[in-house]
Each structure stands twice: as C-alpha cells, then as structure tokens.
Tab-separated table of C-alpha atoms and ligand atoms in Angstrom:
chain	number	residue	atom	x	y	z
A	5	UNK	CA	0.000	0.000	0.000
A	6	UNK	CA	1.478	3.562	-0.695
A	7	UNK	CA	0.616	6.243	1.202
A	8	UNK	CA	0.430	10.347	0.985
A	9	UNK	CA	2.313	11.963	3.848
A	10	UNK	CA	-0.458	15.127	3.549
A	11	UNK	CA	-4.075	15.166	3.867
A	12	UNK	CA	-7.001	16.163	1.822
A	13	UNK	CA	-6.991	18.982	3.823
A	14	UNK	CA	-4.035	20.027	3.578
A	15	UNK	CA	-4.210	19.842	-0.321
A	16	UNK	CA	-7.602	21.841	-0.365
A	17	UNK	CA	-6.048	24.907	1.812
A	18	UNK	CA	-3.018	25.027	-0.825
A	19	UNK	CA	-5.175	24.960	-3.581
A	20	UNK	CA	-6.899	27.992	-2.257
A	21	UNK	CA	-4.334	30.337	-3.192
A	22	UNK	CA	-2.283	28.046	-5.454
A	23	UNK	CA	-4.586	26.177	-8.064
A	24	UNK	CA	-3.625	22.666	-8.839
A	25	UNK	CA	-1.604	21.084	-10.749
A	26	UNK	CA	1.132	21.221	-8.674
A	27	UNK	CA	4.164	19.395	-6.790
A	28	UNK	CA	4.606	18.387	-3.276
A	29	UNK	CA	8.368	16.580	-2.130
A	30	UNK	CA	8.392	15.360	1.382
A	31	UNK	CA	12.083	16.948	3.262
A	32	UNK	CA	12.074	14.344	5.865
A	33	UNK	CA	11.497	11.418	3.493
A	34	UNK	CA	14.136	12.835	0.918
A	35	UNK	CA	17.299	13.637	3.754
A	36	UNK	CA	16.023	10.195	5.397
A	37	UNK	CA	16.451	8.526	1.471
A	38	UNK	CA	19.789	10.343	1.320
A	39	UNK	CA	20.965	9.299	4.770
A	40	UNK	CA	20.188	5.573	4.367
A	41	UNK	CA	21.606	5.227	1.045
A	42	UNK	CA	25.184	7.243	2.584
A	43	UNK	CA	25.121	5.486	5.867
A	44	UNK	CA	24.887	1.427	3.693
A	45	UNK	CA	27.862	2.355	2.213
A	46	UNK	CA	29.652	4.013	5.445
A	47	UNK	CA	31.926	0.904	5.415
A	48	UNK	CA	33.927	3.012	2.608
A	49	UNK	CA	35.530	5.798	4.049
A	50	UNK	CA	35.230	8.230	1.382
A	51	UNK	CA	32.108	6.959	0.174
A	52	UNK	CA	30.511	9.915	-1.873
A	53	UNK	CA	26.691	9.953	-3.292
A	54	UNK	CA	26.272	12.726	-6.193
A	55	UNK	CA	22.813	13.485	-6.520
A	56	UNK	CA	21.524	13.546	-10.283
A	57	UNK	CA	20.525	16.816	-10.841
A	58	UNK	CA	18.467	16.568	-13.731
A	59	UNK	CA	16.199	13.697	-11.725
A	60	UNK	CA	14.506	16.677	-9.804
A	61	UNK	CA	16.448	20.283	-10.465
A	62	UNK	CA	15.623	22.249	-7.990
A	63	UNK	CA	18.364	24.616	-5.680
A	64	UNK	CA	15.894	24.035	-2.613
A	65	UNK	CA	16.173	20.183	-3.184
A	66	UNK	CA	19.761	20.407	-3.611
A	67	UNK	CA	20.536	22.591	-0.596
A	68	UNK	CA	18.725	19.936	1.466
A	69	UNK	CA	20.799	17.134	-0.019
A	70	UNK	CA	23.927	19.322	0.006
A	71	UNK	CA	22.977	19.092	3.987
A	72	UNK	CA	22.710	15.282	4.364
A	73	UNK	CA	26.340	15.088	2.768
A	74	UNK	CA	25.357	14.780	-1.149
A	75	UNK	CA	27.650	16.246	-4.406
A	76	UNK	CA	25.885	17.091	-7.836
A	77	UNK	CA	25.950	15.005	-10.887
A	78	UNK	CA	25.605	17.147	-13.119
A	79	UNK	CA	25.563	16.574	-17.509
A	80	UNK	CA	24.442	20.352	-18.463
A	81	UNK	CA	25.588	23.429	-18.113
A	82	UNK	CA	22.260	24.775	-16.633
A	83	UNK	CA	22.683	21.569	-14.156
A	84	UNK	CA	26.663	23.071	-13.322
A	85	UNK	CA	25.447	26.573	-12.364
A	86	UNK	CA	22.447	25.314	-10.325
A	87	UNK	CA	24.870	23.424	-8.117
A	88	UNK	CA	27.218	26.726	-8.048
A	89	UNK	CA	24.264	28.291	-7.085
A	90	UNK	CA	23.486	26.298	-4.309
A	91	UNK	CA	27.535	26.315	-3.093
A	92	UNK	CA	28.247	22.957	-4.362
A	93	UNK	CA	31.610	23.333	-6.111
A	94	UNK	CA	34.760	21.938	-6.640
A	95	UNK	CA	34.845	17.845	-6.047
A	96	UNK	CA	31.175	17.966	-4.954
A	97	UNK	CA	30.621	18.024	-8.781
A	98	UNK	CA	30.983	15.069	-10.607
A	99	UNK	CA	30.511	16.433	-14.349
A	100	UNK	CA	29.233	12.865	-16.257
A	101	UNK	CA	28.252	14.425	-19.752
A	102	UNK	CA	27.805	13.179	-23.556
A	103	UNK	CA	28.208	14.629	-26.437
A	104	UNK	CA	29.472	17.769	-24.399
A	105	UNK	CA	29.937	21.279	-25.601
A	106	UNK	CA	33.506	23.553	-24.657
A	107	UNK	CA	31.804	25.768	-22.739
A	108	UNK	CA	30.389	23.116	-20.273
A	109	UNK	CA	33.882	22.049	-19.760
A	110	UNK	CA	34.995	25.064	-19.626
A	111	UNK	CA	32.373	26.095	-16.873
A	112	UNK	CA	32.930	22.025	-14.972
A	113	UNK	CA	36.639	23.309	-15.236
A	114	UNK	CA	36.062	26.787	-13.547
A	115	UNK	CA	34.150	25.129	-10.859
A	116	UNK	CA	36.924	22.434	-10.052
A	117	UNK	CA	34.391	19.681	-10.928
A	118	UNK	CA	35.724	16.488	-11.038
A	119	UNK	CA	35.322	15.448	-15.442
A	120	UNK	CA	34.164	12.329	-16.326
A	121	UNK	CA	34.646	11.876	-20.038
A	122	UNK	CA	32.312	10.141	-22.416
A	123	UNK	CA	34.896	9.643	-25.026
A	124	UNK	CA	38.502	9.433	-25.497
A	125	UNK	CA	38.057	11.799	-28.441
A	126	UNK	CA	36.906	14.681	-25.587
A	127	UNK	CA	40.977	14.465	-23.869
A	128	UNK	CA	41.816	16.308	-26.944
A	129	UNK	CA	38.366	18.651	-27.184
A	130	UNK	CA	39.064	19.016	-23.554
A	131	UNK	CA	42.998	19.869	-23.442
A	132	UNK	CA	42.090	22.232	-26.615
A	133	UNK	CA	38.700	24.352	-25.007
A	134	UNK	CA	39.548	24.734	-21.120
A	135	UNK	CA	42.809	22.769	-20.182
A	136	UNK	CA	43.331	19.093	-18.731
A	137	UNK	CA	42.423	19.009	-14.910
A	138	UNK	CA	44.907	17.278	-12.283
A	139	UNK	CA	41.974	14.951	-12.185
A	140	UNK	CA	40.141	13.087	-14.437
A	141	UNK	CA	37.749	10.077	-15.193
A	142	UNK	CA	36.355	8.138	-17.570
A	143	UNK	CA	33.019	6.153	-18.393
A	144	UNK	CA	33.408	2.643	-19.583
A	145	UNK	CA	30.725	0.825	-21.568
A	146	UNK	CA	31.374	-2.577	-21.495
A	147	UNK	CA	29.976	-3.781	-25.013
A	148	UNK	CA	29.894	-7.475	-25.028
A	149	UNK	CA	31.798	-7.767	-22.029
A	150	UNK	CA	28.403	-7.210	-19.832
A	151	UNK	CA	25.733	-10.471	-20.520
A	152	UNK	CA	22.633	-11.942	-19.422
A	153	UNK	CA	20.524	-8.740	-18.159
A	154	UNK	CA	17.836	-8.156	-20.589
A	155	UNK	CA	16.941	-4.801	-18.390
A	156	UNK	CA	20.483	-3.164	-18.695
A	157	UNK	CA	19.394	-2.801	-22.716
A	158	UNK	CA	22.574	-3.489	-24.692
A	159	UNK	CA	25.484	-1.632	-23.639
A	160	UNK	CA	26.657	-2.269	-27.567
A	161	UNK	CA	23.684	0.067	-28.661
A	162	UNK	CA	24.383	2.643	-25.931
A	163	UNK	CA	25.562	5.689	-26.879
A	164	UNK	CA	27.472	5.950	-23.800
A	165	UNK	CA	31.000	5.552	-22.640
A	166	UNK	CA	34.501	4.097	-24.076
A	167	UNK	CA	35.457	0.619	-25.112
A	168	UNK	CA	37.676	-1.640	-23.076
A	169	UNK	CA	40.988	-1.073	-25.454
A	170	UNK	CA	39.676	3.009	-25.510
A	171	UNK	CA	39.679	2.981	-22.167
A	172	UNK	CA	43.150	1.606	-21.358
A	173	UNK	CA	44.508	3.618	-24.109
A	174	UNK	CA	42.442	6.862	-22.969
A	175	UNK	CA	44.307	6.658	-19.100
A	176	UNK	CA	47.336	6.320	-20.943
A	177	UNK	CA	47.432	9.558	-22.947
A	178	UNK	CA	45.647	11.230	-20.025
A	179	UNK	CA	49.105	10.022	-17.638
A	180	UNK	CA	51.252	11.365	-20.632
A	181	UNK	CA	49.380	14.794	-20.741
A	182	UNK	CA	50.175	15.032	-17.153
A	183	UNK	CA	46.636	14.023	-15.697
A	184	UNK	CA	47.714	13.421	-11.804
A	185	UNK	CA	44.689	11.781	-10.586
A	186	UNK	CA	42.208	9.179	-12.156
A	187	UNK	CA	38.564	8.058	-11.324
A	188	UNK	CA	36.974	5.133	-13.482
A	189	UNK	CA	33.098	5.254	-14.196
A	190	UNK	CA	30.172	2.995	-15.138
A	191	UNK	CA	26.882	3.221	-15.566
A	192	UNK	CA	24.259	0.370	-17.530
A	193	UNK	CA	21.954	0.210	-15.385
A	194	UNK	CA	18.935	2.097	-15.029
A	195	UNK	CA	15.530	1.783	-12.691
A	196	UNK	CA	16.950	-1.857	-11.369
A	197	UNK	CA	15.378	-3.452	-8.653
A	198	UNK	CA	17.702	-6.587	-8.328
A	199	UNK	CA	20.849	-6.639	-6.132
A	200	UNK	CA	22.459	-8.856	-8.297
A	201	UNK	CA	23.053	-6.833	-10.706
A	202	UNK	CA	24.991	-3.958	-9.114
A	203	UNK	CA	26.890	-6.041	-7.148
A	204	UNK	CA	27.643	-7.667	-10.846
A	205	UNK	CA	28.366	-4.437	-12.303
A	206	UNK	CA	31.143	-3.503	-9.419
A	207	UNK	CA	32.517	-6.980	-10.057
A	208	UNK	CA	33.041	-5.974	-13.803
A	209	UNK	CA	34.394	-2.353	-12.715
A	210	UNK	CA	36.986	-3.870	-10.310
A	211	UNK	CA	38.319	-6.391	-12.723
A	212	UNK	CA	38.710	-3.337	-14.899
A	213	UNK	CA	40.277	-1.209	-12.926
A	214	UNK	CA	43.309	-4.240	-12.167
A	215	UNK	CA	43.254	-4.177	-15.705
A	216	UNK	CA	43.693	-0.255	-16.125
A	217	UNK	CA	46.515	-0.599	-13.516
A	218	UNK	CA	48.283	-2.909	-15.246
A	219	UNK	CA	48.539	-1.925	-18.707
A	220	UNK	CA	47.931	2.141	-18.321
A	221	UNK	CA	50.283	1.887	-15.772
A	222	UNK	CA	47.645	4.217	-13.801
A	223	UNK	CA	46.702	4.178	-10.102
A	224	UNK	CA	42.990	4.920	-9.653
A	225	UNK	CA	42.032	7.134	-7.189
A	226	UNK	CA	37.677	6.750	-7.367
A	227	UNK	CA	35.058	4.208	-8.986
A	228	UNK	CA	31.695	6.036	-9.601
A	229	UNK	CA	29.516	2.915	-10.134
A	230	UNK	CA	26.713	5.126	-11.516
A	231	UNK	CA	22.755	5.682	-10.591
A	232	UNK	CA	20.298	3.158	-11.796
A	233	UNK	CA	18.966	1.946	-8.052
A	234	UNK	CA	15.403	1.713	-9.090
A	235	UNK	CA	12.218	2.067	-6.762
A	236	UNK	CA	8.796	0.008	-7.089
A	237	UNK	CA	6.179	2.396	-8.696
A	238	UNK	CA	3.796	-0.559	-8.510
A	239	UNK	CA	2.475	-2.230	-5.298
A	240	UNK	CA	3.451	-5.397	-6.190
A	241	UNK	CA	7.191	-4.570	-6.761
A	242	UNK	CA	9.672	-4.496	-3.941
A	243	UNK	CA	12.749	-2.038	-3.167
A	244	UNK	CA	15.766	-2.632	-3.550
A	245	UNK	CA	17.919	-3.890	-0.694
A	246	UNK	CA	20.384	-1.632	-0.205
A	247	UNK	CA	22.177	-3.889	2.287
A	248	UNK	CA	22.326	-6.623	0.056
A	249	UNK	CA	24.247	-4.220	-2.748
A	250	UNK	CA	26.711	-2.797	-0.273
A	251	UNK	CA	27.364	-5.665	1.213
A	252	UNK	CA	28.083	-7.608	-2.027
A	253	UNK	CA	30.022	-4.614	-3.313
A	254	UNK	CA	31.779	-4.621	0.001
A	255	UNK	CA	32.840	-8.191	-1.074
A	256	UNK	CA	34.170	-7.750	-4.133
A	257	UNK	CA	35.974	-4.193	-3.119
A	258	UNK	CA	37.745	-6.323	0.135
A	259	UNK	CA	39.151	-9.125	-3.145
A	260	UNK	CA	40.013	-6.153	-5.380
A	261	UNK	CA	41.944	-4.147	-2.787
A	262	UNK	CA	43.375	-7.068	-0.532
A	263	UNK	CA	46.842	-7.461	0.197
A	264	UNK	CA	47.463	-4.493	-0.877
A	265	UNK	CA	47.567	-5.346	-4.558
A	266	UNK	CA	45.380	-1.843	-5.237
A	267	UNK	CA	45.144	0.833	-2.743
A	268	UNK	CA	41.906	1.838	-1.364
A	269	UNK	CA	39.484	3.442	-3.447
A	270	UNK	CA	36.472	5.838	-2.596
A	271	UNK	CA	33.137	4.291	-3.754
A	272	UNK	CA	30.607	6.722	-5.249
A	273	UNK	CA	27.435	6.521	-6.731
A	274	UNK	CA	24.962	8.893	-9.075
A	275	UNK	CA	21.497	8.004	-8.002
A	276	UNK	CA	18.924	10.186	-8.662
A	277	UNK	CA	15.695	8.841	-8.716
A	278	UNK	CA	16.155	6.304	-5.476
A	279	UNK	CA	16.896	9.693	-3.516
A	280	UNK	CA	14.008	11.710	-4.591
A	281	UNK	CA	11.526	9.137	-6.931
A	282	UNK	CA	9.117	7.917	-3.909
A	283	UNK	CA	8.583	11.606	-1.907
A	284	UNK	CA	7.447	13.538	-4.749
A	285	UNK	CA	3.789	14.087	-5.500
A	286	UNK	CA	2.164	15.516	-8.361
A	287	UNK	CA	-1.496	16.684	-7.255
A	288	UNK	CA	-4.023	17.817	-9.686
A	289	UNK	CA	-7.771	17.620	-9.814
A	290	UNK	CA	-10.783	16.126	-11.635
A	291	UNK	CA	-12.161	18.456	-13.906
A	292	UNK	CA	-14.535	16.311	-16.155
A	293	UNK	CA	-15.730	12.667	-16.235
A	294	UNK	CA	-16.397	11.286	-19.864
A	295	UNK	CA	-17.775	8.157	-20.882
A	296	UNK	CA	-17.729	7.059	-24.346
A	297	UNK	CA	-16.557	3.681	-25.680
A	298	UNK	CA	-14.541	3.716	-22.312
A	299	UNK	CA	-14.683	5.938	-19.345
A	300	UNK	CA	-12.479	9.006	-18.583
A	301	UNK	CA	-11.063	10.993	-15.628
A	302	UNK	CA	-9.953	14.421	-17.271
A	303	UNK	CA	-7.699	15.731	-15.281
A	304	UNK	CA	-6.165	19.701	-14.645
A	305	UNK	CA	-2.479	18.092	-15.282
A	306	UNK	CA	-1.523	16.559	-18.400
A	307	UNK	CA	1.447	14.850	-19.879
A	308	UNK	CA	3.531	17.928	-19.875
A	309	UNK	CA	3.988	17.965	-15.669
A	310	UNK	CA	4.704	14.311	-16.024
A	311	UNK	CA	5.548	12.853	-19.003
A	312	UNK	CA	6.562	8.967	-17.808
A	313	UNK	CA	3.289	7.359	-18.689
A	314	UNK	CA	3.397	8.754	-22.121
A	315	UNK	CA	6.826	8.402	-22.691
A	316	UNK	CA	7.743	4.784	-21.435
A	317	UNK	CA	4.410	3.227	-20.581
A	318	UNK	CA	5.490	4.065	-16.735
A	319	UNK	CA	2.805	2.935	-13.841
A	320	UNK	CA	2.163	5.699	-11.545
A	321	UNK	CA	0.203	4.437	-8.702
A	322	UNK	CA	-2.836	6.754	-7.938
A	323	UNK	CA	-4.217	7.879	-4.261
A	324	UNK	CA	-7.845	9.891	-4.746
A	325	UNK	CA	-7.797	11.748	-1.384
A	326	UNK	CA	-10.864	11.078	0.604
A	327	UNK	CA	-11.895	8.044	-1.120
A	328	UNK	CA	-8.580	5.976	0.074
A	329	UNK	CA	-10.827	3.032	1.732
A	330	UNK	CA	-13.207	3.296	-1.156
A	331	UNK	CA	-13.837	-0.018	-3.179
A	332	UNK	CA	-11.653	0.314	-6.950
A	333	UNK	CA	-13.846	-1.300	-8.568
A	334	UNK	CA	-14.776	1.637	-11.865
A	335	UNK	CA	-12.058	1.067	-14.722
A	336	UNK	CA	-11.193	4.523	-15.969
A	337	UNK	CA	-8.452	5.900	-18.243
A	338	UNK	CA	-7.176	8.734	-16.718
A	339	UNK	CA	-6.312	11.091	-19.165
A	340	UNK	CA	-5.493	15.055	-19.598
A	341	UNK	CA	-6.162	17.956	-21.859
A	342	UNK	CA	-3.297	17.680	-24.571
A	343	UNK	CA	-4.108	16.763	-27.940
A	344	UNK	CA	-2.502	13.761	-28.171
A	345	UNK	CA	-3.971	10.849	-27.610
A	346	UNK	CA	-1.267	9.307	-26.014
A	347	UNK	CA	-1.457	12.211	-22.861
A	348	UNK	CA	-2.827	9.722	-20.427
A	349	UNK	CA	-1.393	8.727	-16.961
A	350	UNK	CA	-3.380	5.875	-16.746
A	351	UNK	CA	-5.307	2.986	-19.202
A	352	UNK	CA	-7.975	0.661	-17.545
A	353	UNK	CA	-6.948	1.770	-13.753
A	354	UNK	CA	-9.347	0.546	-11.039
A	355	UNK	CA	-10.216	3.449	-9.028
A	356	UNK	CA	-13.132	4.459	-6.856
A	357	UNK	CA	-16.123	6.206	-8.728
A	358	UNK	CA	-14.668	9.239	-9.741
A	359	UNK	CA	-16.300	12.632	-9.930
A	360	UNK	CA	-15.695	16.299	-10.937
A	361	UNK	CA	-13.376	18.129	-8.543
A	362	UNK	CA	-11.766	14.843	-6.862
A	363	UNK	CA	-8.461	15.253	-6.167
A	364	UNK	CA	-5.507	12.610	-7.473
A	365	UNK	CA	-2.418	12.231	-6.148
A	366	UNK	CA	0.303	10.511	-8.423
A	367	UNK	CA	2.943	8.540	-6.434
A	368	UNK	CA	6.692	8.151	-7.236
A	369	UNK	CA	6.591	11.414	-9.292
A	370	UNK	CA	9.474	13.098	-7.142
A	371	UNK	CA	12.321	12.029	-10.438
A	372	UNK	CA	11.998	12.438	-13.669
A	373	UNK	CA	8.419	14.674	-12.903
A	374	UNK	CA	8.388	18.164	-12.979
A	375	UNK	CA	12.116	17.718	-14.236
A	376	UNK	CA	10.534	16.635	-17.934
A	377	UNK	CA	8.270	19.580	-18.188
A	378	UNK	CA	7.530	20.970	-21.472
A	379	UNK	CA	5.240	23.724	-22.699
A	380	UNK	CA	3.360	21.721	-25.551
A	381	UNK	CA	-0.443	22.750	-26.334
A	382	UNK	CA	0.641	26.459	-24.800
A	383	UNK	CA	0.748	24.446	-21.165
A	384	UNK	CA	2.544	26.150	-17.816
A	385	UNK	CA	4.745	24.924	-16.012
A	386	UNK	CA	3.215	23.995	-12.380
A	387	UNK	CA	4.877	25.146	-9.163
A	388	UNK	CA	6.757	22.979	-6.898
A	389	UNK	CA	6.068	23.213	-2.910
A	390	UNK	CA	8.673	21.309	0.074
A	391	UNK	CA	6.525	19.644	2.774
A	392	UNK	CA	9.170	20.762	5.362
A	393	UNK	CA	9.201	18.919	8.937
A	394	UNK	CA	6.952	20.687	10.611
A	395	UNK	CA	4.138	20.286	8.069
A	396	UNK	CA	4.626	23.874	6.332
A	397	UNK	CA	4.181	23.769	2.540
A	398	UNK	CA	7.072	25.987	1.407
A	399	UNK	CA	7.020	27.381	-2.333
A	400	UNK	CA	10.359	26.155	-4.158
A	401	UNK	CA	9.070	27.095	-7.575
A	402	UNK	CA	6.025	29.071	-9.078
A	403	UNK	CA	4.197	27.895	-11.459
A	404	UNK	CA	4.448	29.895	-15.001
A	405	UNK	CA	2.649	32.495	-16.132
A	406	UNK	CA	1.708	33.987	-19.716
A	407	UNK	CA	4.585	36.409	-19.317
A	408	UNK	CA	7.227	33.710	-18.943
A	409	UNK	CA	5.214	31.608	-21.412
A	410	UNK	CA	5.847	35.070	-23.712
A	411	UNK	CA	9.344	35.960	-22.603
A	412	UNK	CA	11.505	34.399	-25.317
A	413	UNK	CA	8.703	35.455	-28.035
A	414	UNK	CA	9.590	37.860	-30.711
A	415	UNK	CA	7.006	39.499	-32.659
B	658	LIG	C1	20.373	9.707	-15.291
B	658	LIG	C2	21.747	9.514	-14.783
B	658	LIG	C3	21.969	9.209	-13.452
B	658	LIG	C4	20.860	8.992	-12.481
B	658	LIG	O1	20.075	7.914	-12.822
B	658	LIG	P1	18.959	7.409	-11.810
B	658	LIG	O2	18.292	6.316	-12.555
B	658	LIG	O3	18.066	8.579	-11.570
B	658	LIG	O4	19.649	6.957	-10.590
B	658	LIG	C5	23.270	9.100	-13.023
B	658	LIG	N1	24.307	9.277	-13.851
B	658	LIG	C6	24.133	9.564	-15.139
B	658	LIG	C7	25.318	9.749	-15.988
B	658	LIG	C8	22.855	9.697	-15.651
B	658	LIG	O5	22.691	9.987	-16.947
C-alpha cells in the first residue's frame, strides 16, 4: 500500500491560493532517502553519493541534499550553475556528460568539478577548449563484455561511454598529458530493482580497474559505479535492498583491494531517482468525467507535468484523497487535456467512482516529474512546494505564467 504523507486537507487549503496542478516533495522522506543510502555504504571511508541533478532540479532540493552530505551530478551546463548556485563546487561536482559542448567544460573546469569523459576523443576537445584538470575520469561501456541482463538494454547500442581497449589507451594519454589523478566510471543500469546486478556491475568495474593498472600503468584514485537503483512504482514490486548491494560490493571491493595489490578506493554513486523518486507528488484535480466507448477521468495536469506514462508506458500508482478506503472497482483511463492521444497517466486503472473536482495524487513522481516539463499545447509549467518537517508547505518554484510563457517570443 502507498501512502500520501499530507491530507485532503491540507491539499484543499493550498489549492486555495495556489490552483492545482502542482508538486509536493516530502524533506524528511528525501534527507532520510539520502541518509540511508550514505550510511549502507559508510563501510567506505570516502564513500561519496552525487545526486543527479536533472532527476529533480531544484536549488531548494539540492541545498537539502547538500545538507545530508550529497555532491551534484551534473551533464548540463544549466545543471553546473544550479549546483554553483546552491555552493556545491569543486569535487562535490561530478561532471558525467555526452556529447558535451567547450563551454560546459569550460564552466565544470572553472568550478573544479571532477570530469568524467564520455569519449577518449573529448581528452583532446578538452585539453584544446579549457585545459586538462589534475583529475580526471572516464566512463566505460562494457559492449559485449556485460551479458545476461535483458533490463540493462545493450550496452553495444548505448551511446554511452569508451570501449575496453579506448579505455586503457584513454588513461594512458591522459598520464602522458600530465593528468595526476584518475577516477573510473560505469553506468548500464537504469531503474533496477535486483541486487544482483549492481553487485555484478562492481565486479566488472573492479576487474577493470586491475586491468587499467596494469597496462595504463595508472593508479585509480575513485570508482563512480553510476545511478540506476530503481524504486517500485507498482504495489506489487519491492525495493531494492540496499544492504544486500553494499554488502556484495563490500565483497568484491575487500578481493580487489586485498593485500594491498590496489590501494583503497572511494566508492561513489549517481542516483537520482532512489533519492528523490518515492517523496514527490504531483497533485491535480478532476475536472470532467467522460464516458464514451470507455470511461475518462480528465484531469487539470496533463502529460507535460509528467511525461513517464506517455513516454515509457510508466505505472504511476494513484491515491484519490478522501476516497482511500473506497472499493476500486470503476475502470477509468485517466487522461489530460493535450491533444494527443497518447497524454494519459493511466489505461484501464481501477479506481473508486470518480467525480468532478476529486483530487488525485500521483505517487513516485518526485524524479523524472516536474524535471521533464515541457510547454506543448501552450501548457505552464506547475509550481513545486517542500513539505518541510513541521508540516509547512514551502514554495520552491512558481508555477508559469503567460509572461514567462511570452518571454523568449519575438514578434
Ligand atoms: C540519469 C543519470 C543518473 C541517475 O540515474 P537514476 O536512474 O536517476 O539513478 C546518473 N548518472 C548519469 C550519468 C545519468 O545519466
């Protein structure tokens, strides 16, 4: 069963002065996320956790992670100067882009951000557009070398990342350029729910990074295993267990670093929707009930304040307020306003009987949400509120208005 840490109440006094749609994130769940993830891998001293940025961009939500102990991962400019904005600098930044422009390494650079290259084409672009750092990484795709996970996708068609023989090669004209320091990166995983397959993915990284040492002749100061911890939108699914992945990786780092063989490394991670997924809550309300060949719930939100139904099929699990202990048993698709008939959050969802001015909250909404916003069909963005510990709904963003909608228009 999922649960909304606000009441109806609560909703209906907000929406007094702030019309829905809009987005609630609960502080207390997202430091507590932050915490538990930092504290299962406490056995690594060093252990770092930079927050994906672009899983819920918002300075308030950063300055709050920045708190529990959390860097930026950032791929974007834009995502660089939020974290500047928000004093994370320096190492706090891990800067994993693709296809990057010069003047986001130029502005990673300026910040001191630790550069994690995509491509071993990018030393050069690098060297040429803002200088080689003291410090650098790199992102390995493994190719072939990663089997039997249908989830991962193929690493082969991924755009992302260096081959094995890159790789090597890559560390060694980074050590000949006079590159000081070196992290190694990964990342082929994304929403996973299995242990397994982390703890599989840190075996590949540390029988890589022998490797590296051995034939780049390179000692590696970091391994950045990536985000990709996943979180169950639907009842049925379980979360991950966290101690099950750091104690596995915790395995397989004692082999890799034993008897001295390689020095100790610091662990770090990239999650971005485990931290913030489950404690954001997009809230909008029933405007219309159709029925036609099927029934509808037309909704005040539509696919452009959350776009992972649309876009991947994603289950959103849905909480009417009021009606929580109410039988499900209407089918509805729950659609909104865009034309497109694709903008629907939900197809064939047992609910309660719906009606006009009900109020749905989607679950899980706190990554990936708001983040994906677009302006399609003329729509605003909504505004974004913190549920802080003491129950106060604090504004973190506005929602748009026809003058921002107009600001970039020329005419
Ligand atoms: C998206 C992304 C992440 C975060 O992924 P989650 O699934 O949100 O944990 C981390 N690193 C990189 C490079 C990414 O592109």
């Amino acid at each position: 069963m999922k649960t909304v840490p606000f009441s109806k109440a609560h909703v209906e006094a907000l929406a007094k002065r702030y019309p829905t749609p809009f987005y609630i994130y609960d502080e207390t769940a997202i430091r507590a996320t932050a915490r538990k993830l930092i504290d299962a891998f406490s056995w690594n001293p060093g252990f770092k956790e930079y927050f994906a940025v672009k899983a819920t961009p918002n300075p308030a939500i950063l300055s709050l992670l920045k708190e529990v102990g959390c860097g930026t991962d950032c791929s974007a400019l834009m995502e660089l100067v939020l974290s500047e904005n928000v004093g994370i600098v320096g190492e706090n930044i891990m800067f994993t882009s693709n296809d990057t422009a010069a003047e986001e390494f130029v502005k990673a650079k300026e910040l001191g951000a630790i550069i994690n290259l995509d491509d071993i084409r990018h030393i050069e672009y690098l060297e040429k557009h803002a200088g080689l750092p003291k410090l650098l990484s790199f992102r390995y795709n493994p190719g072939e070398g990663r089997e039997g996970n249908a989830i991962i996708g193929k690493p082969t068609e991924a755009k992302y990342g260096l081959t094995k023989k890159q790789i090597i090669e890559a560390y060694k004209i980074a050590k000949q350029k006079g590159v000081e320091r070196f992290g190694l990166h990964t990342m082929v995983i994304s929403n996973e729910l299995e242990s397994e397959y982390f703890i599989e993915t840190a075996q590949m990284i540390f029988e890589l990074a022998h490797e590296i040492r051995e034939k780049a002749g390179v000692e590696l100061e970091f391994i950045n295993l990536g985000g990709g911890l996943g979180i169950p939108y639907r009842l049925e699914q379980e979360a991950v267990d966290l101690k099950k992945i750091s104690d596995g990786v915790r395995d397989l780092y004692e082999k890799a670093v034993s008897g001295g063989t390689m020095p100790p490394l610091k662990l770090m991670m990239e999650c971005g929707r485990y931290i913030t997924g489950p404690h954001g809550y997009l809230v909008s309300t029933v405007r219309h009930i159709k029925e036609t060949y099927k029934k509808y719930v037309g909704l005040d939100a539509c696919m452009a304040n959350l776009m992972r139904p649309a876009m991947y099929g994603a289950y959103h699990h849905i909480t009417v307020l009021g009606k929580e202990d109410a039988p499900n048993n209407h089918v509805y698709d729950v659609v909104g306003s865009l034309c497109e008939n694709n903008d629907k959050f939900a197809i064939d969802r047992e609910l309660p009987e719906m009606e006009p001015d009900d109020i749905v909250v989607f679950h899980d909404a706190g990554a990936h949400g708001h983040a994906m916003g677009f302006n399609y069909n003329g729509k605003l963005r909504s505004a974004e509120f913190l549920m802080s510990p003491n129950g106060e709904f604090k504004m973190i963003r506005r929602a748009e208005t026809s003058d921002d909608y107009f600001a970039t228009l020329k005419f």
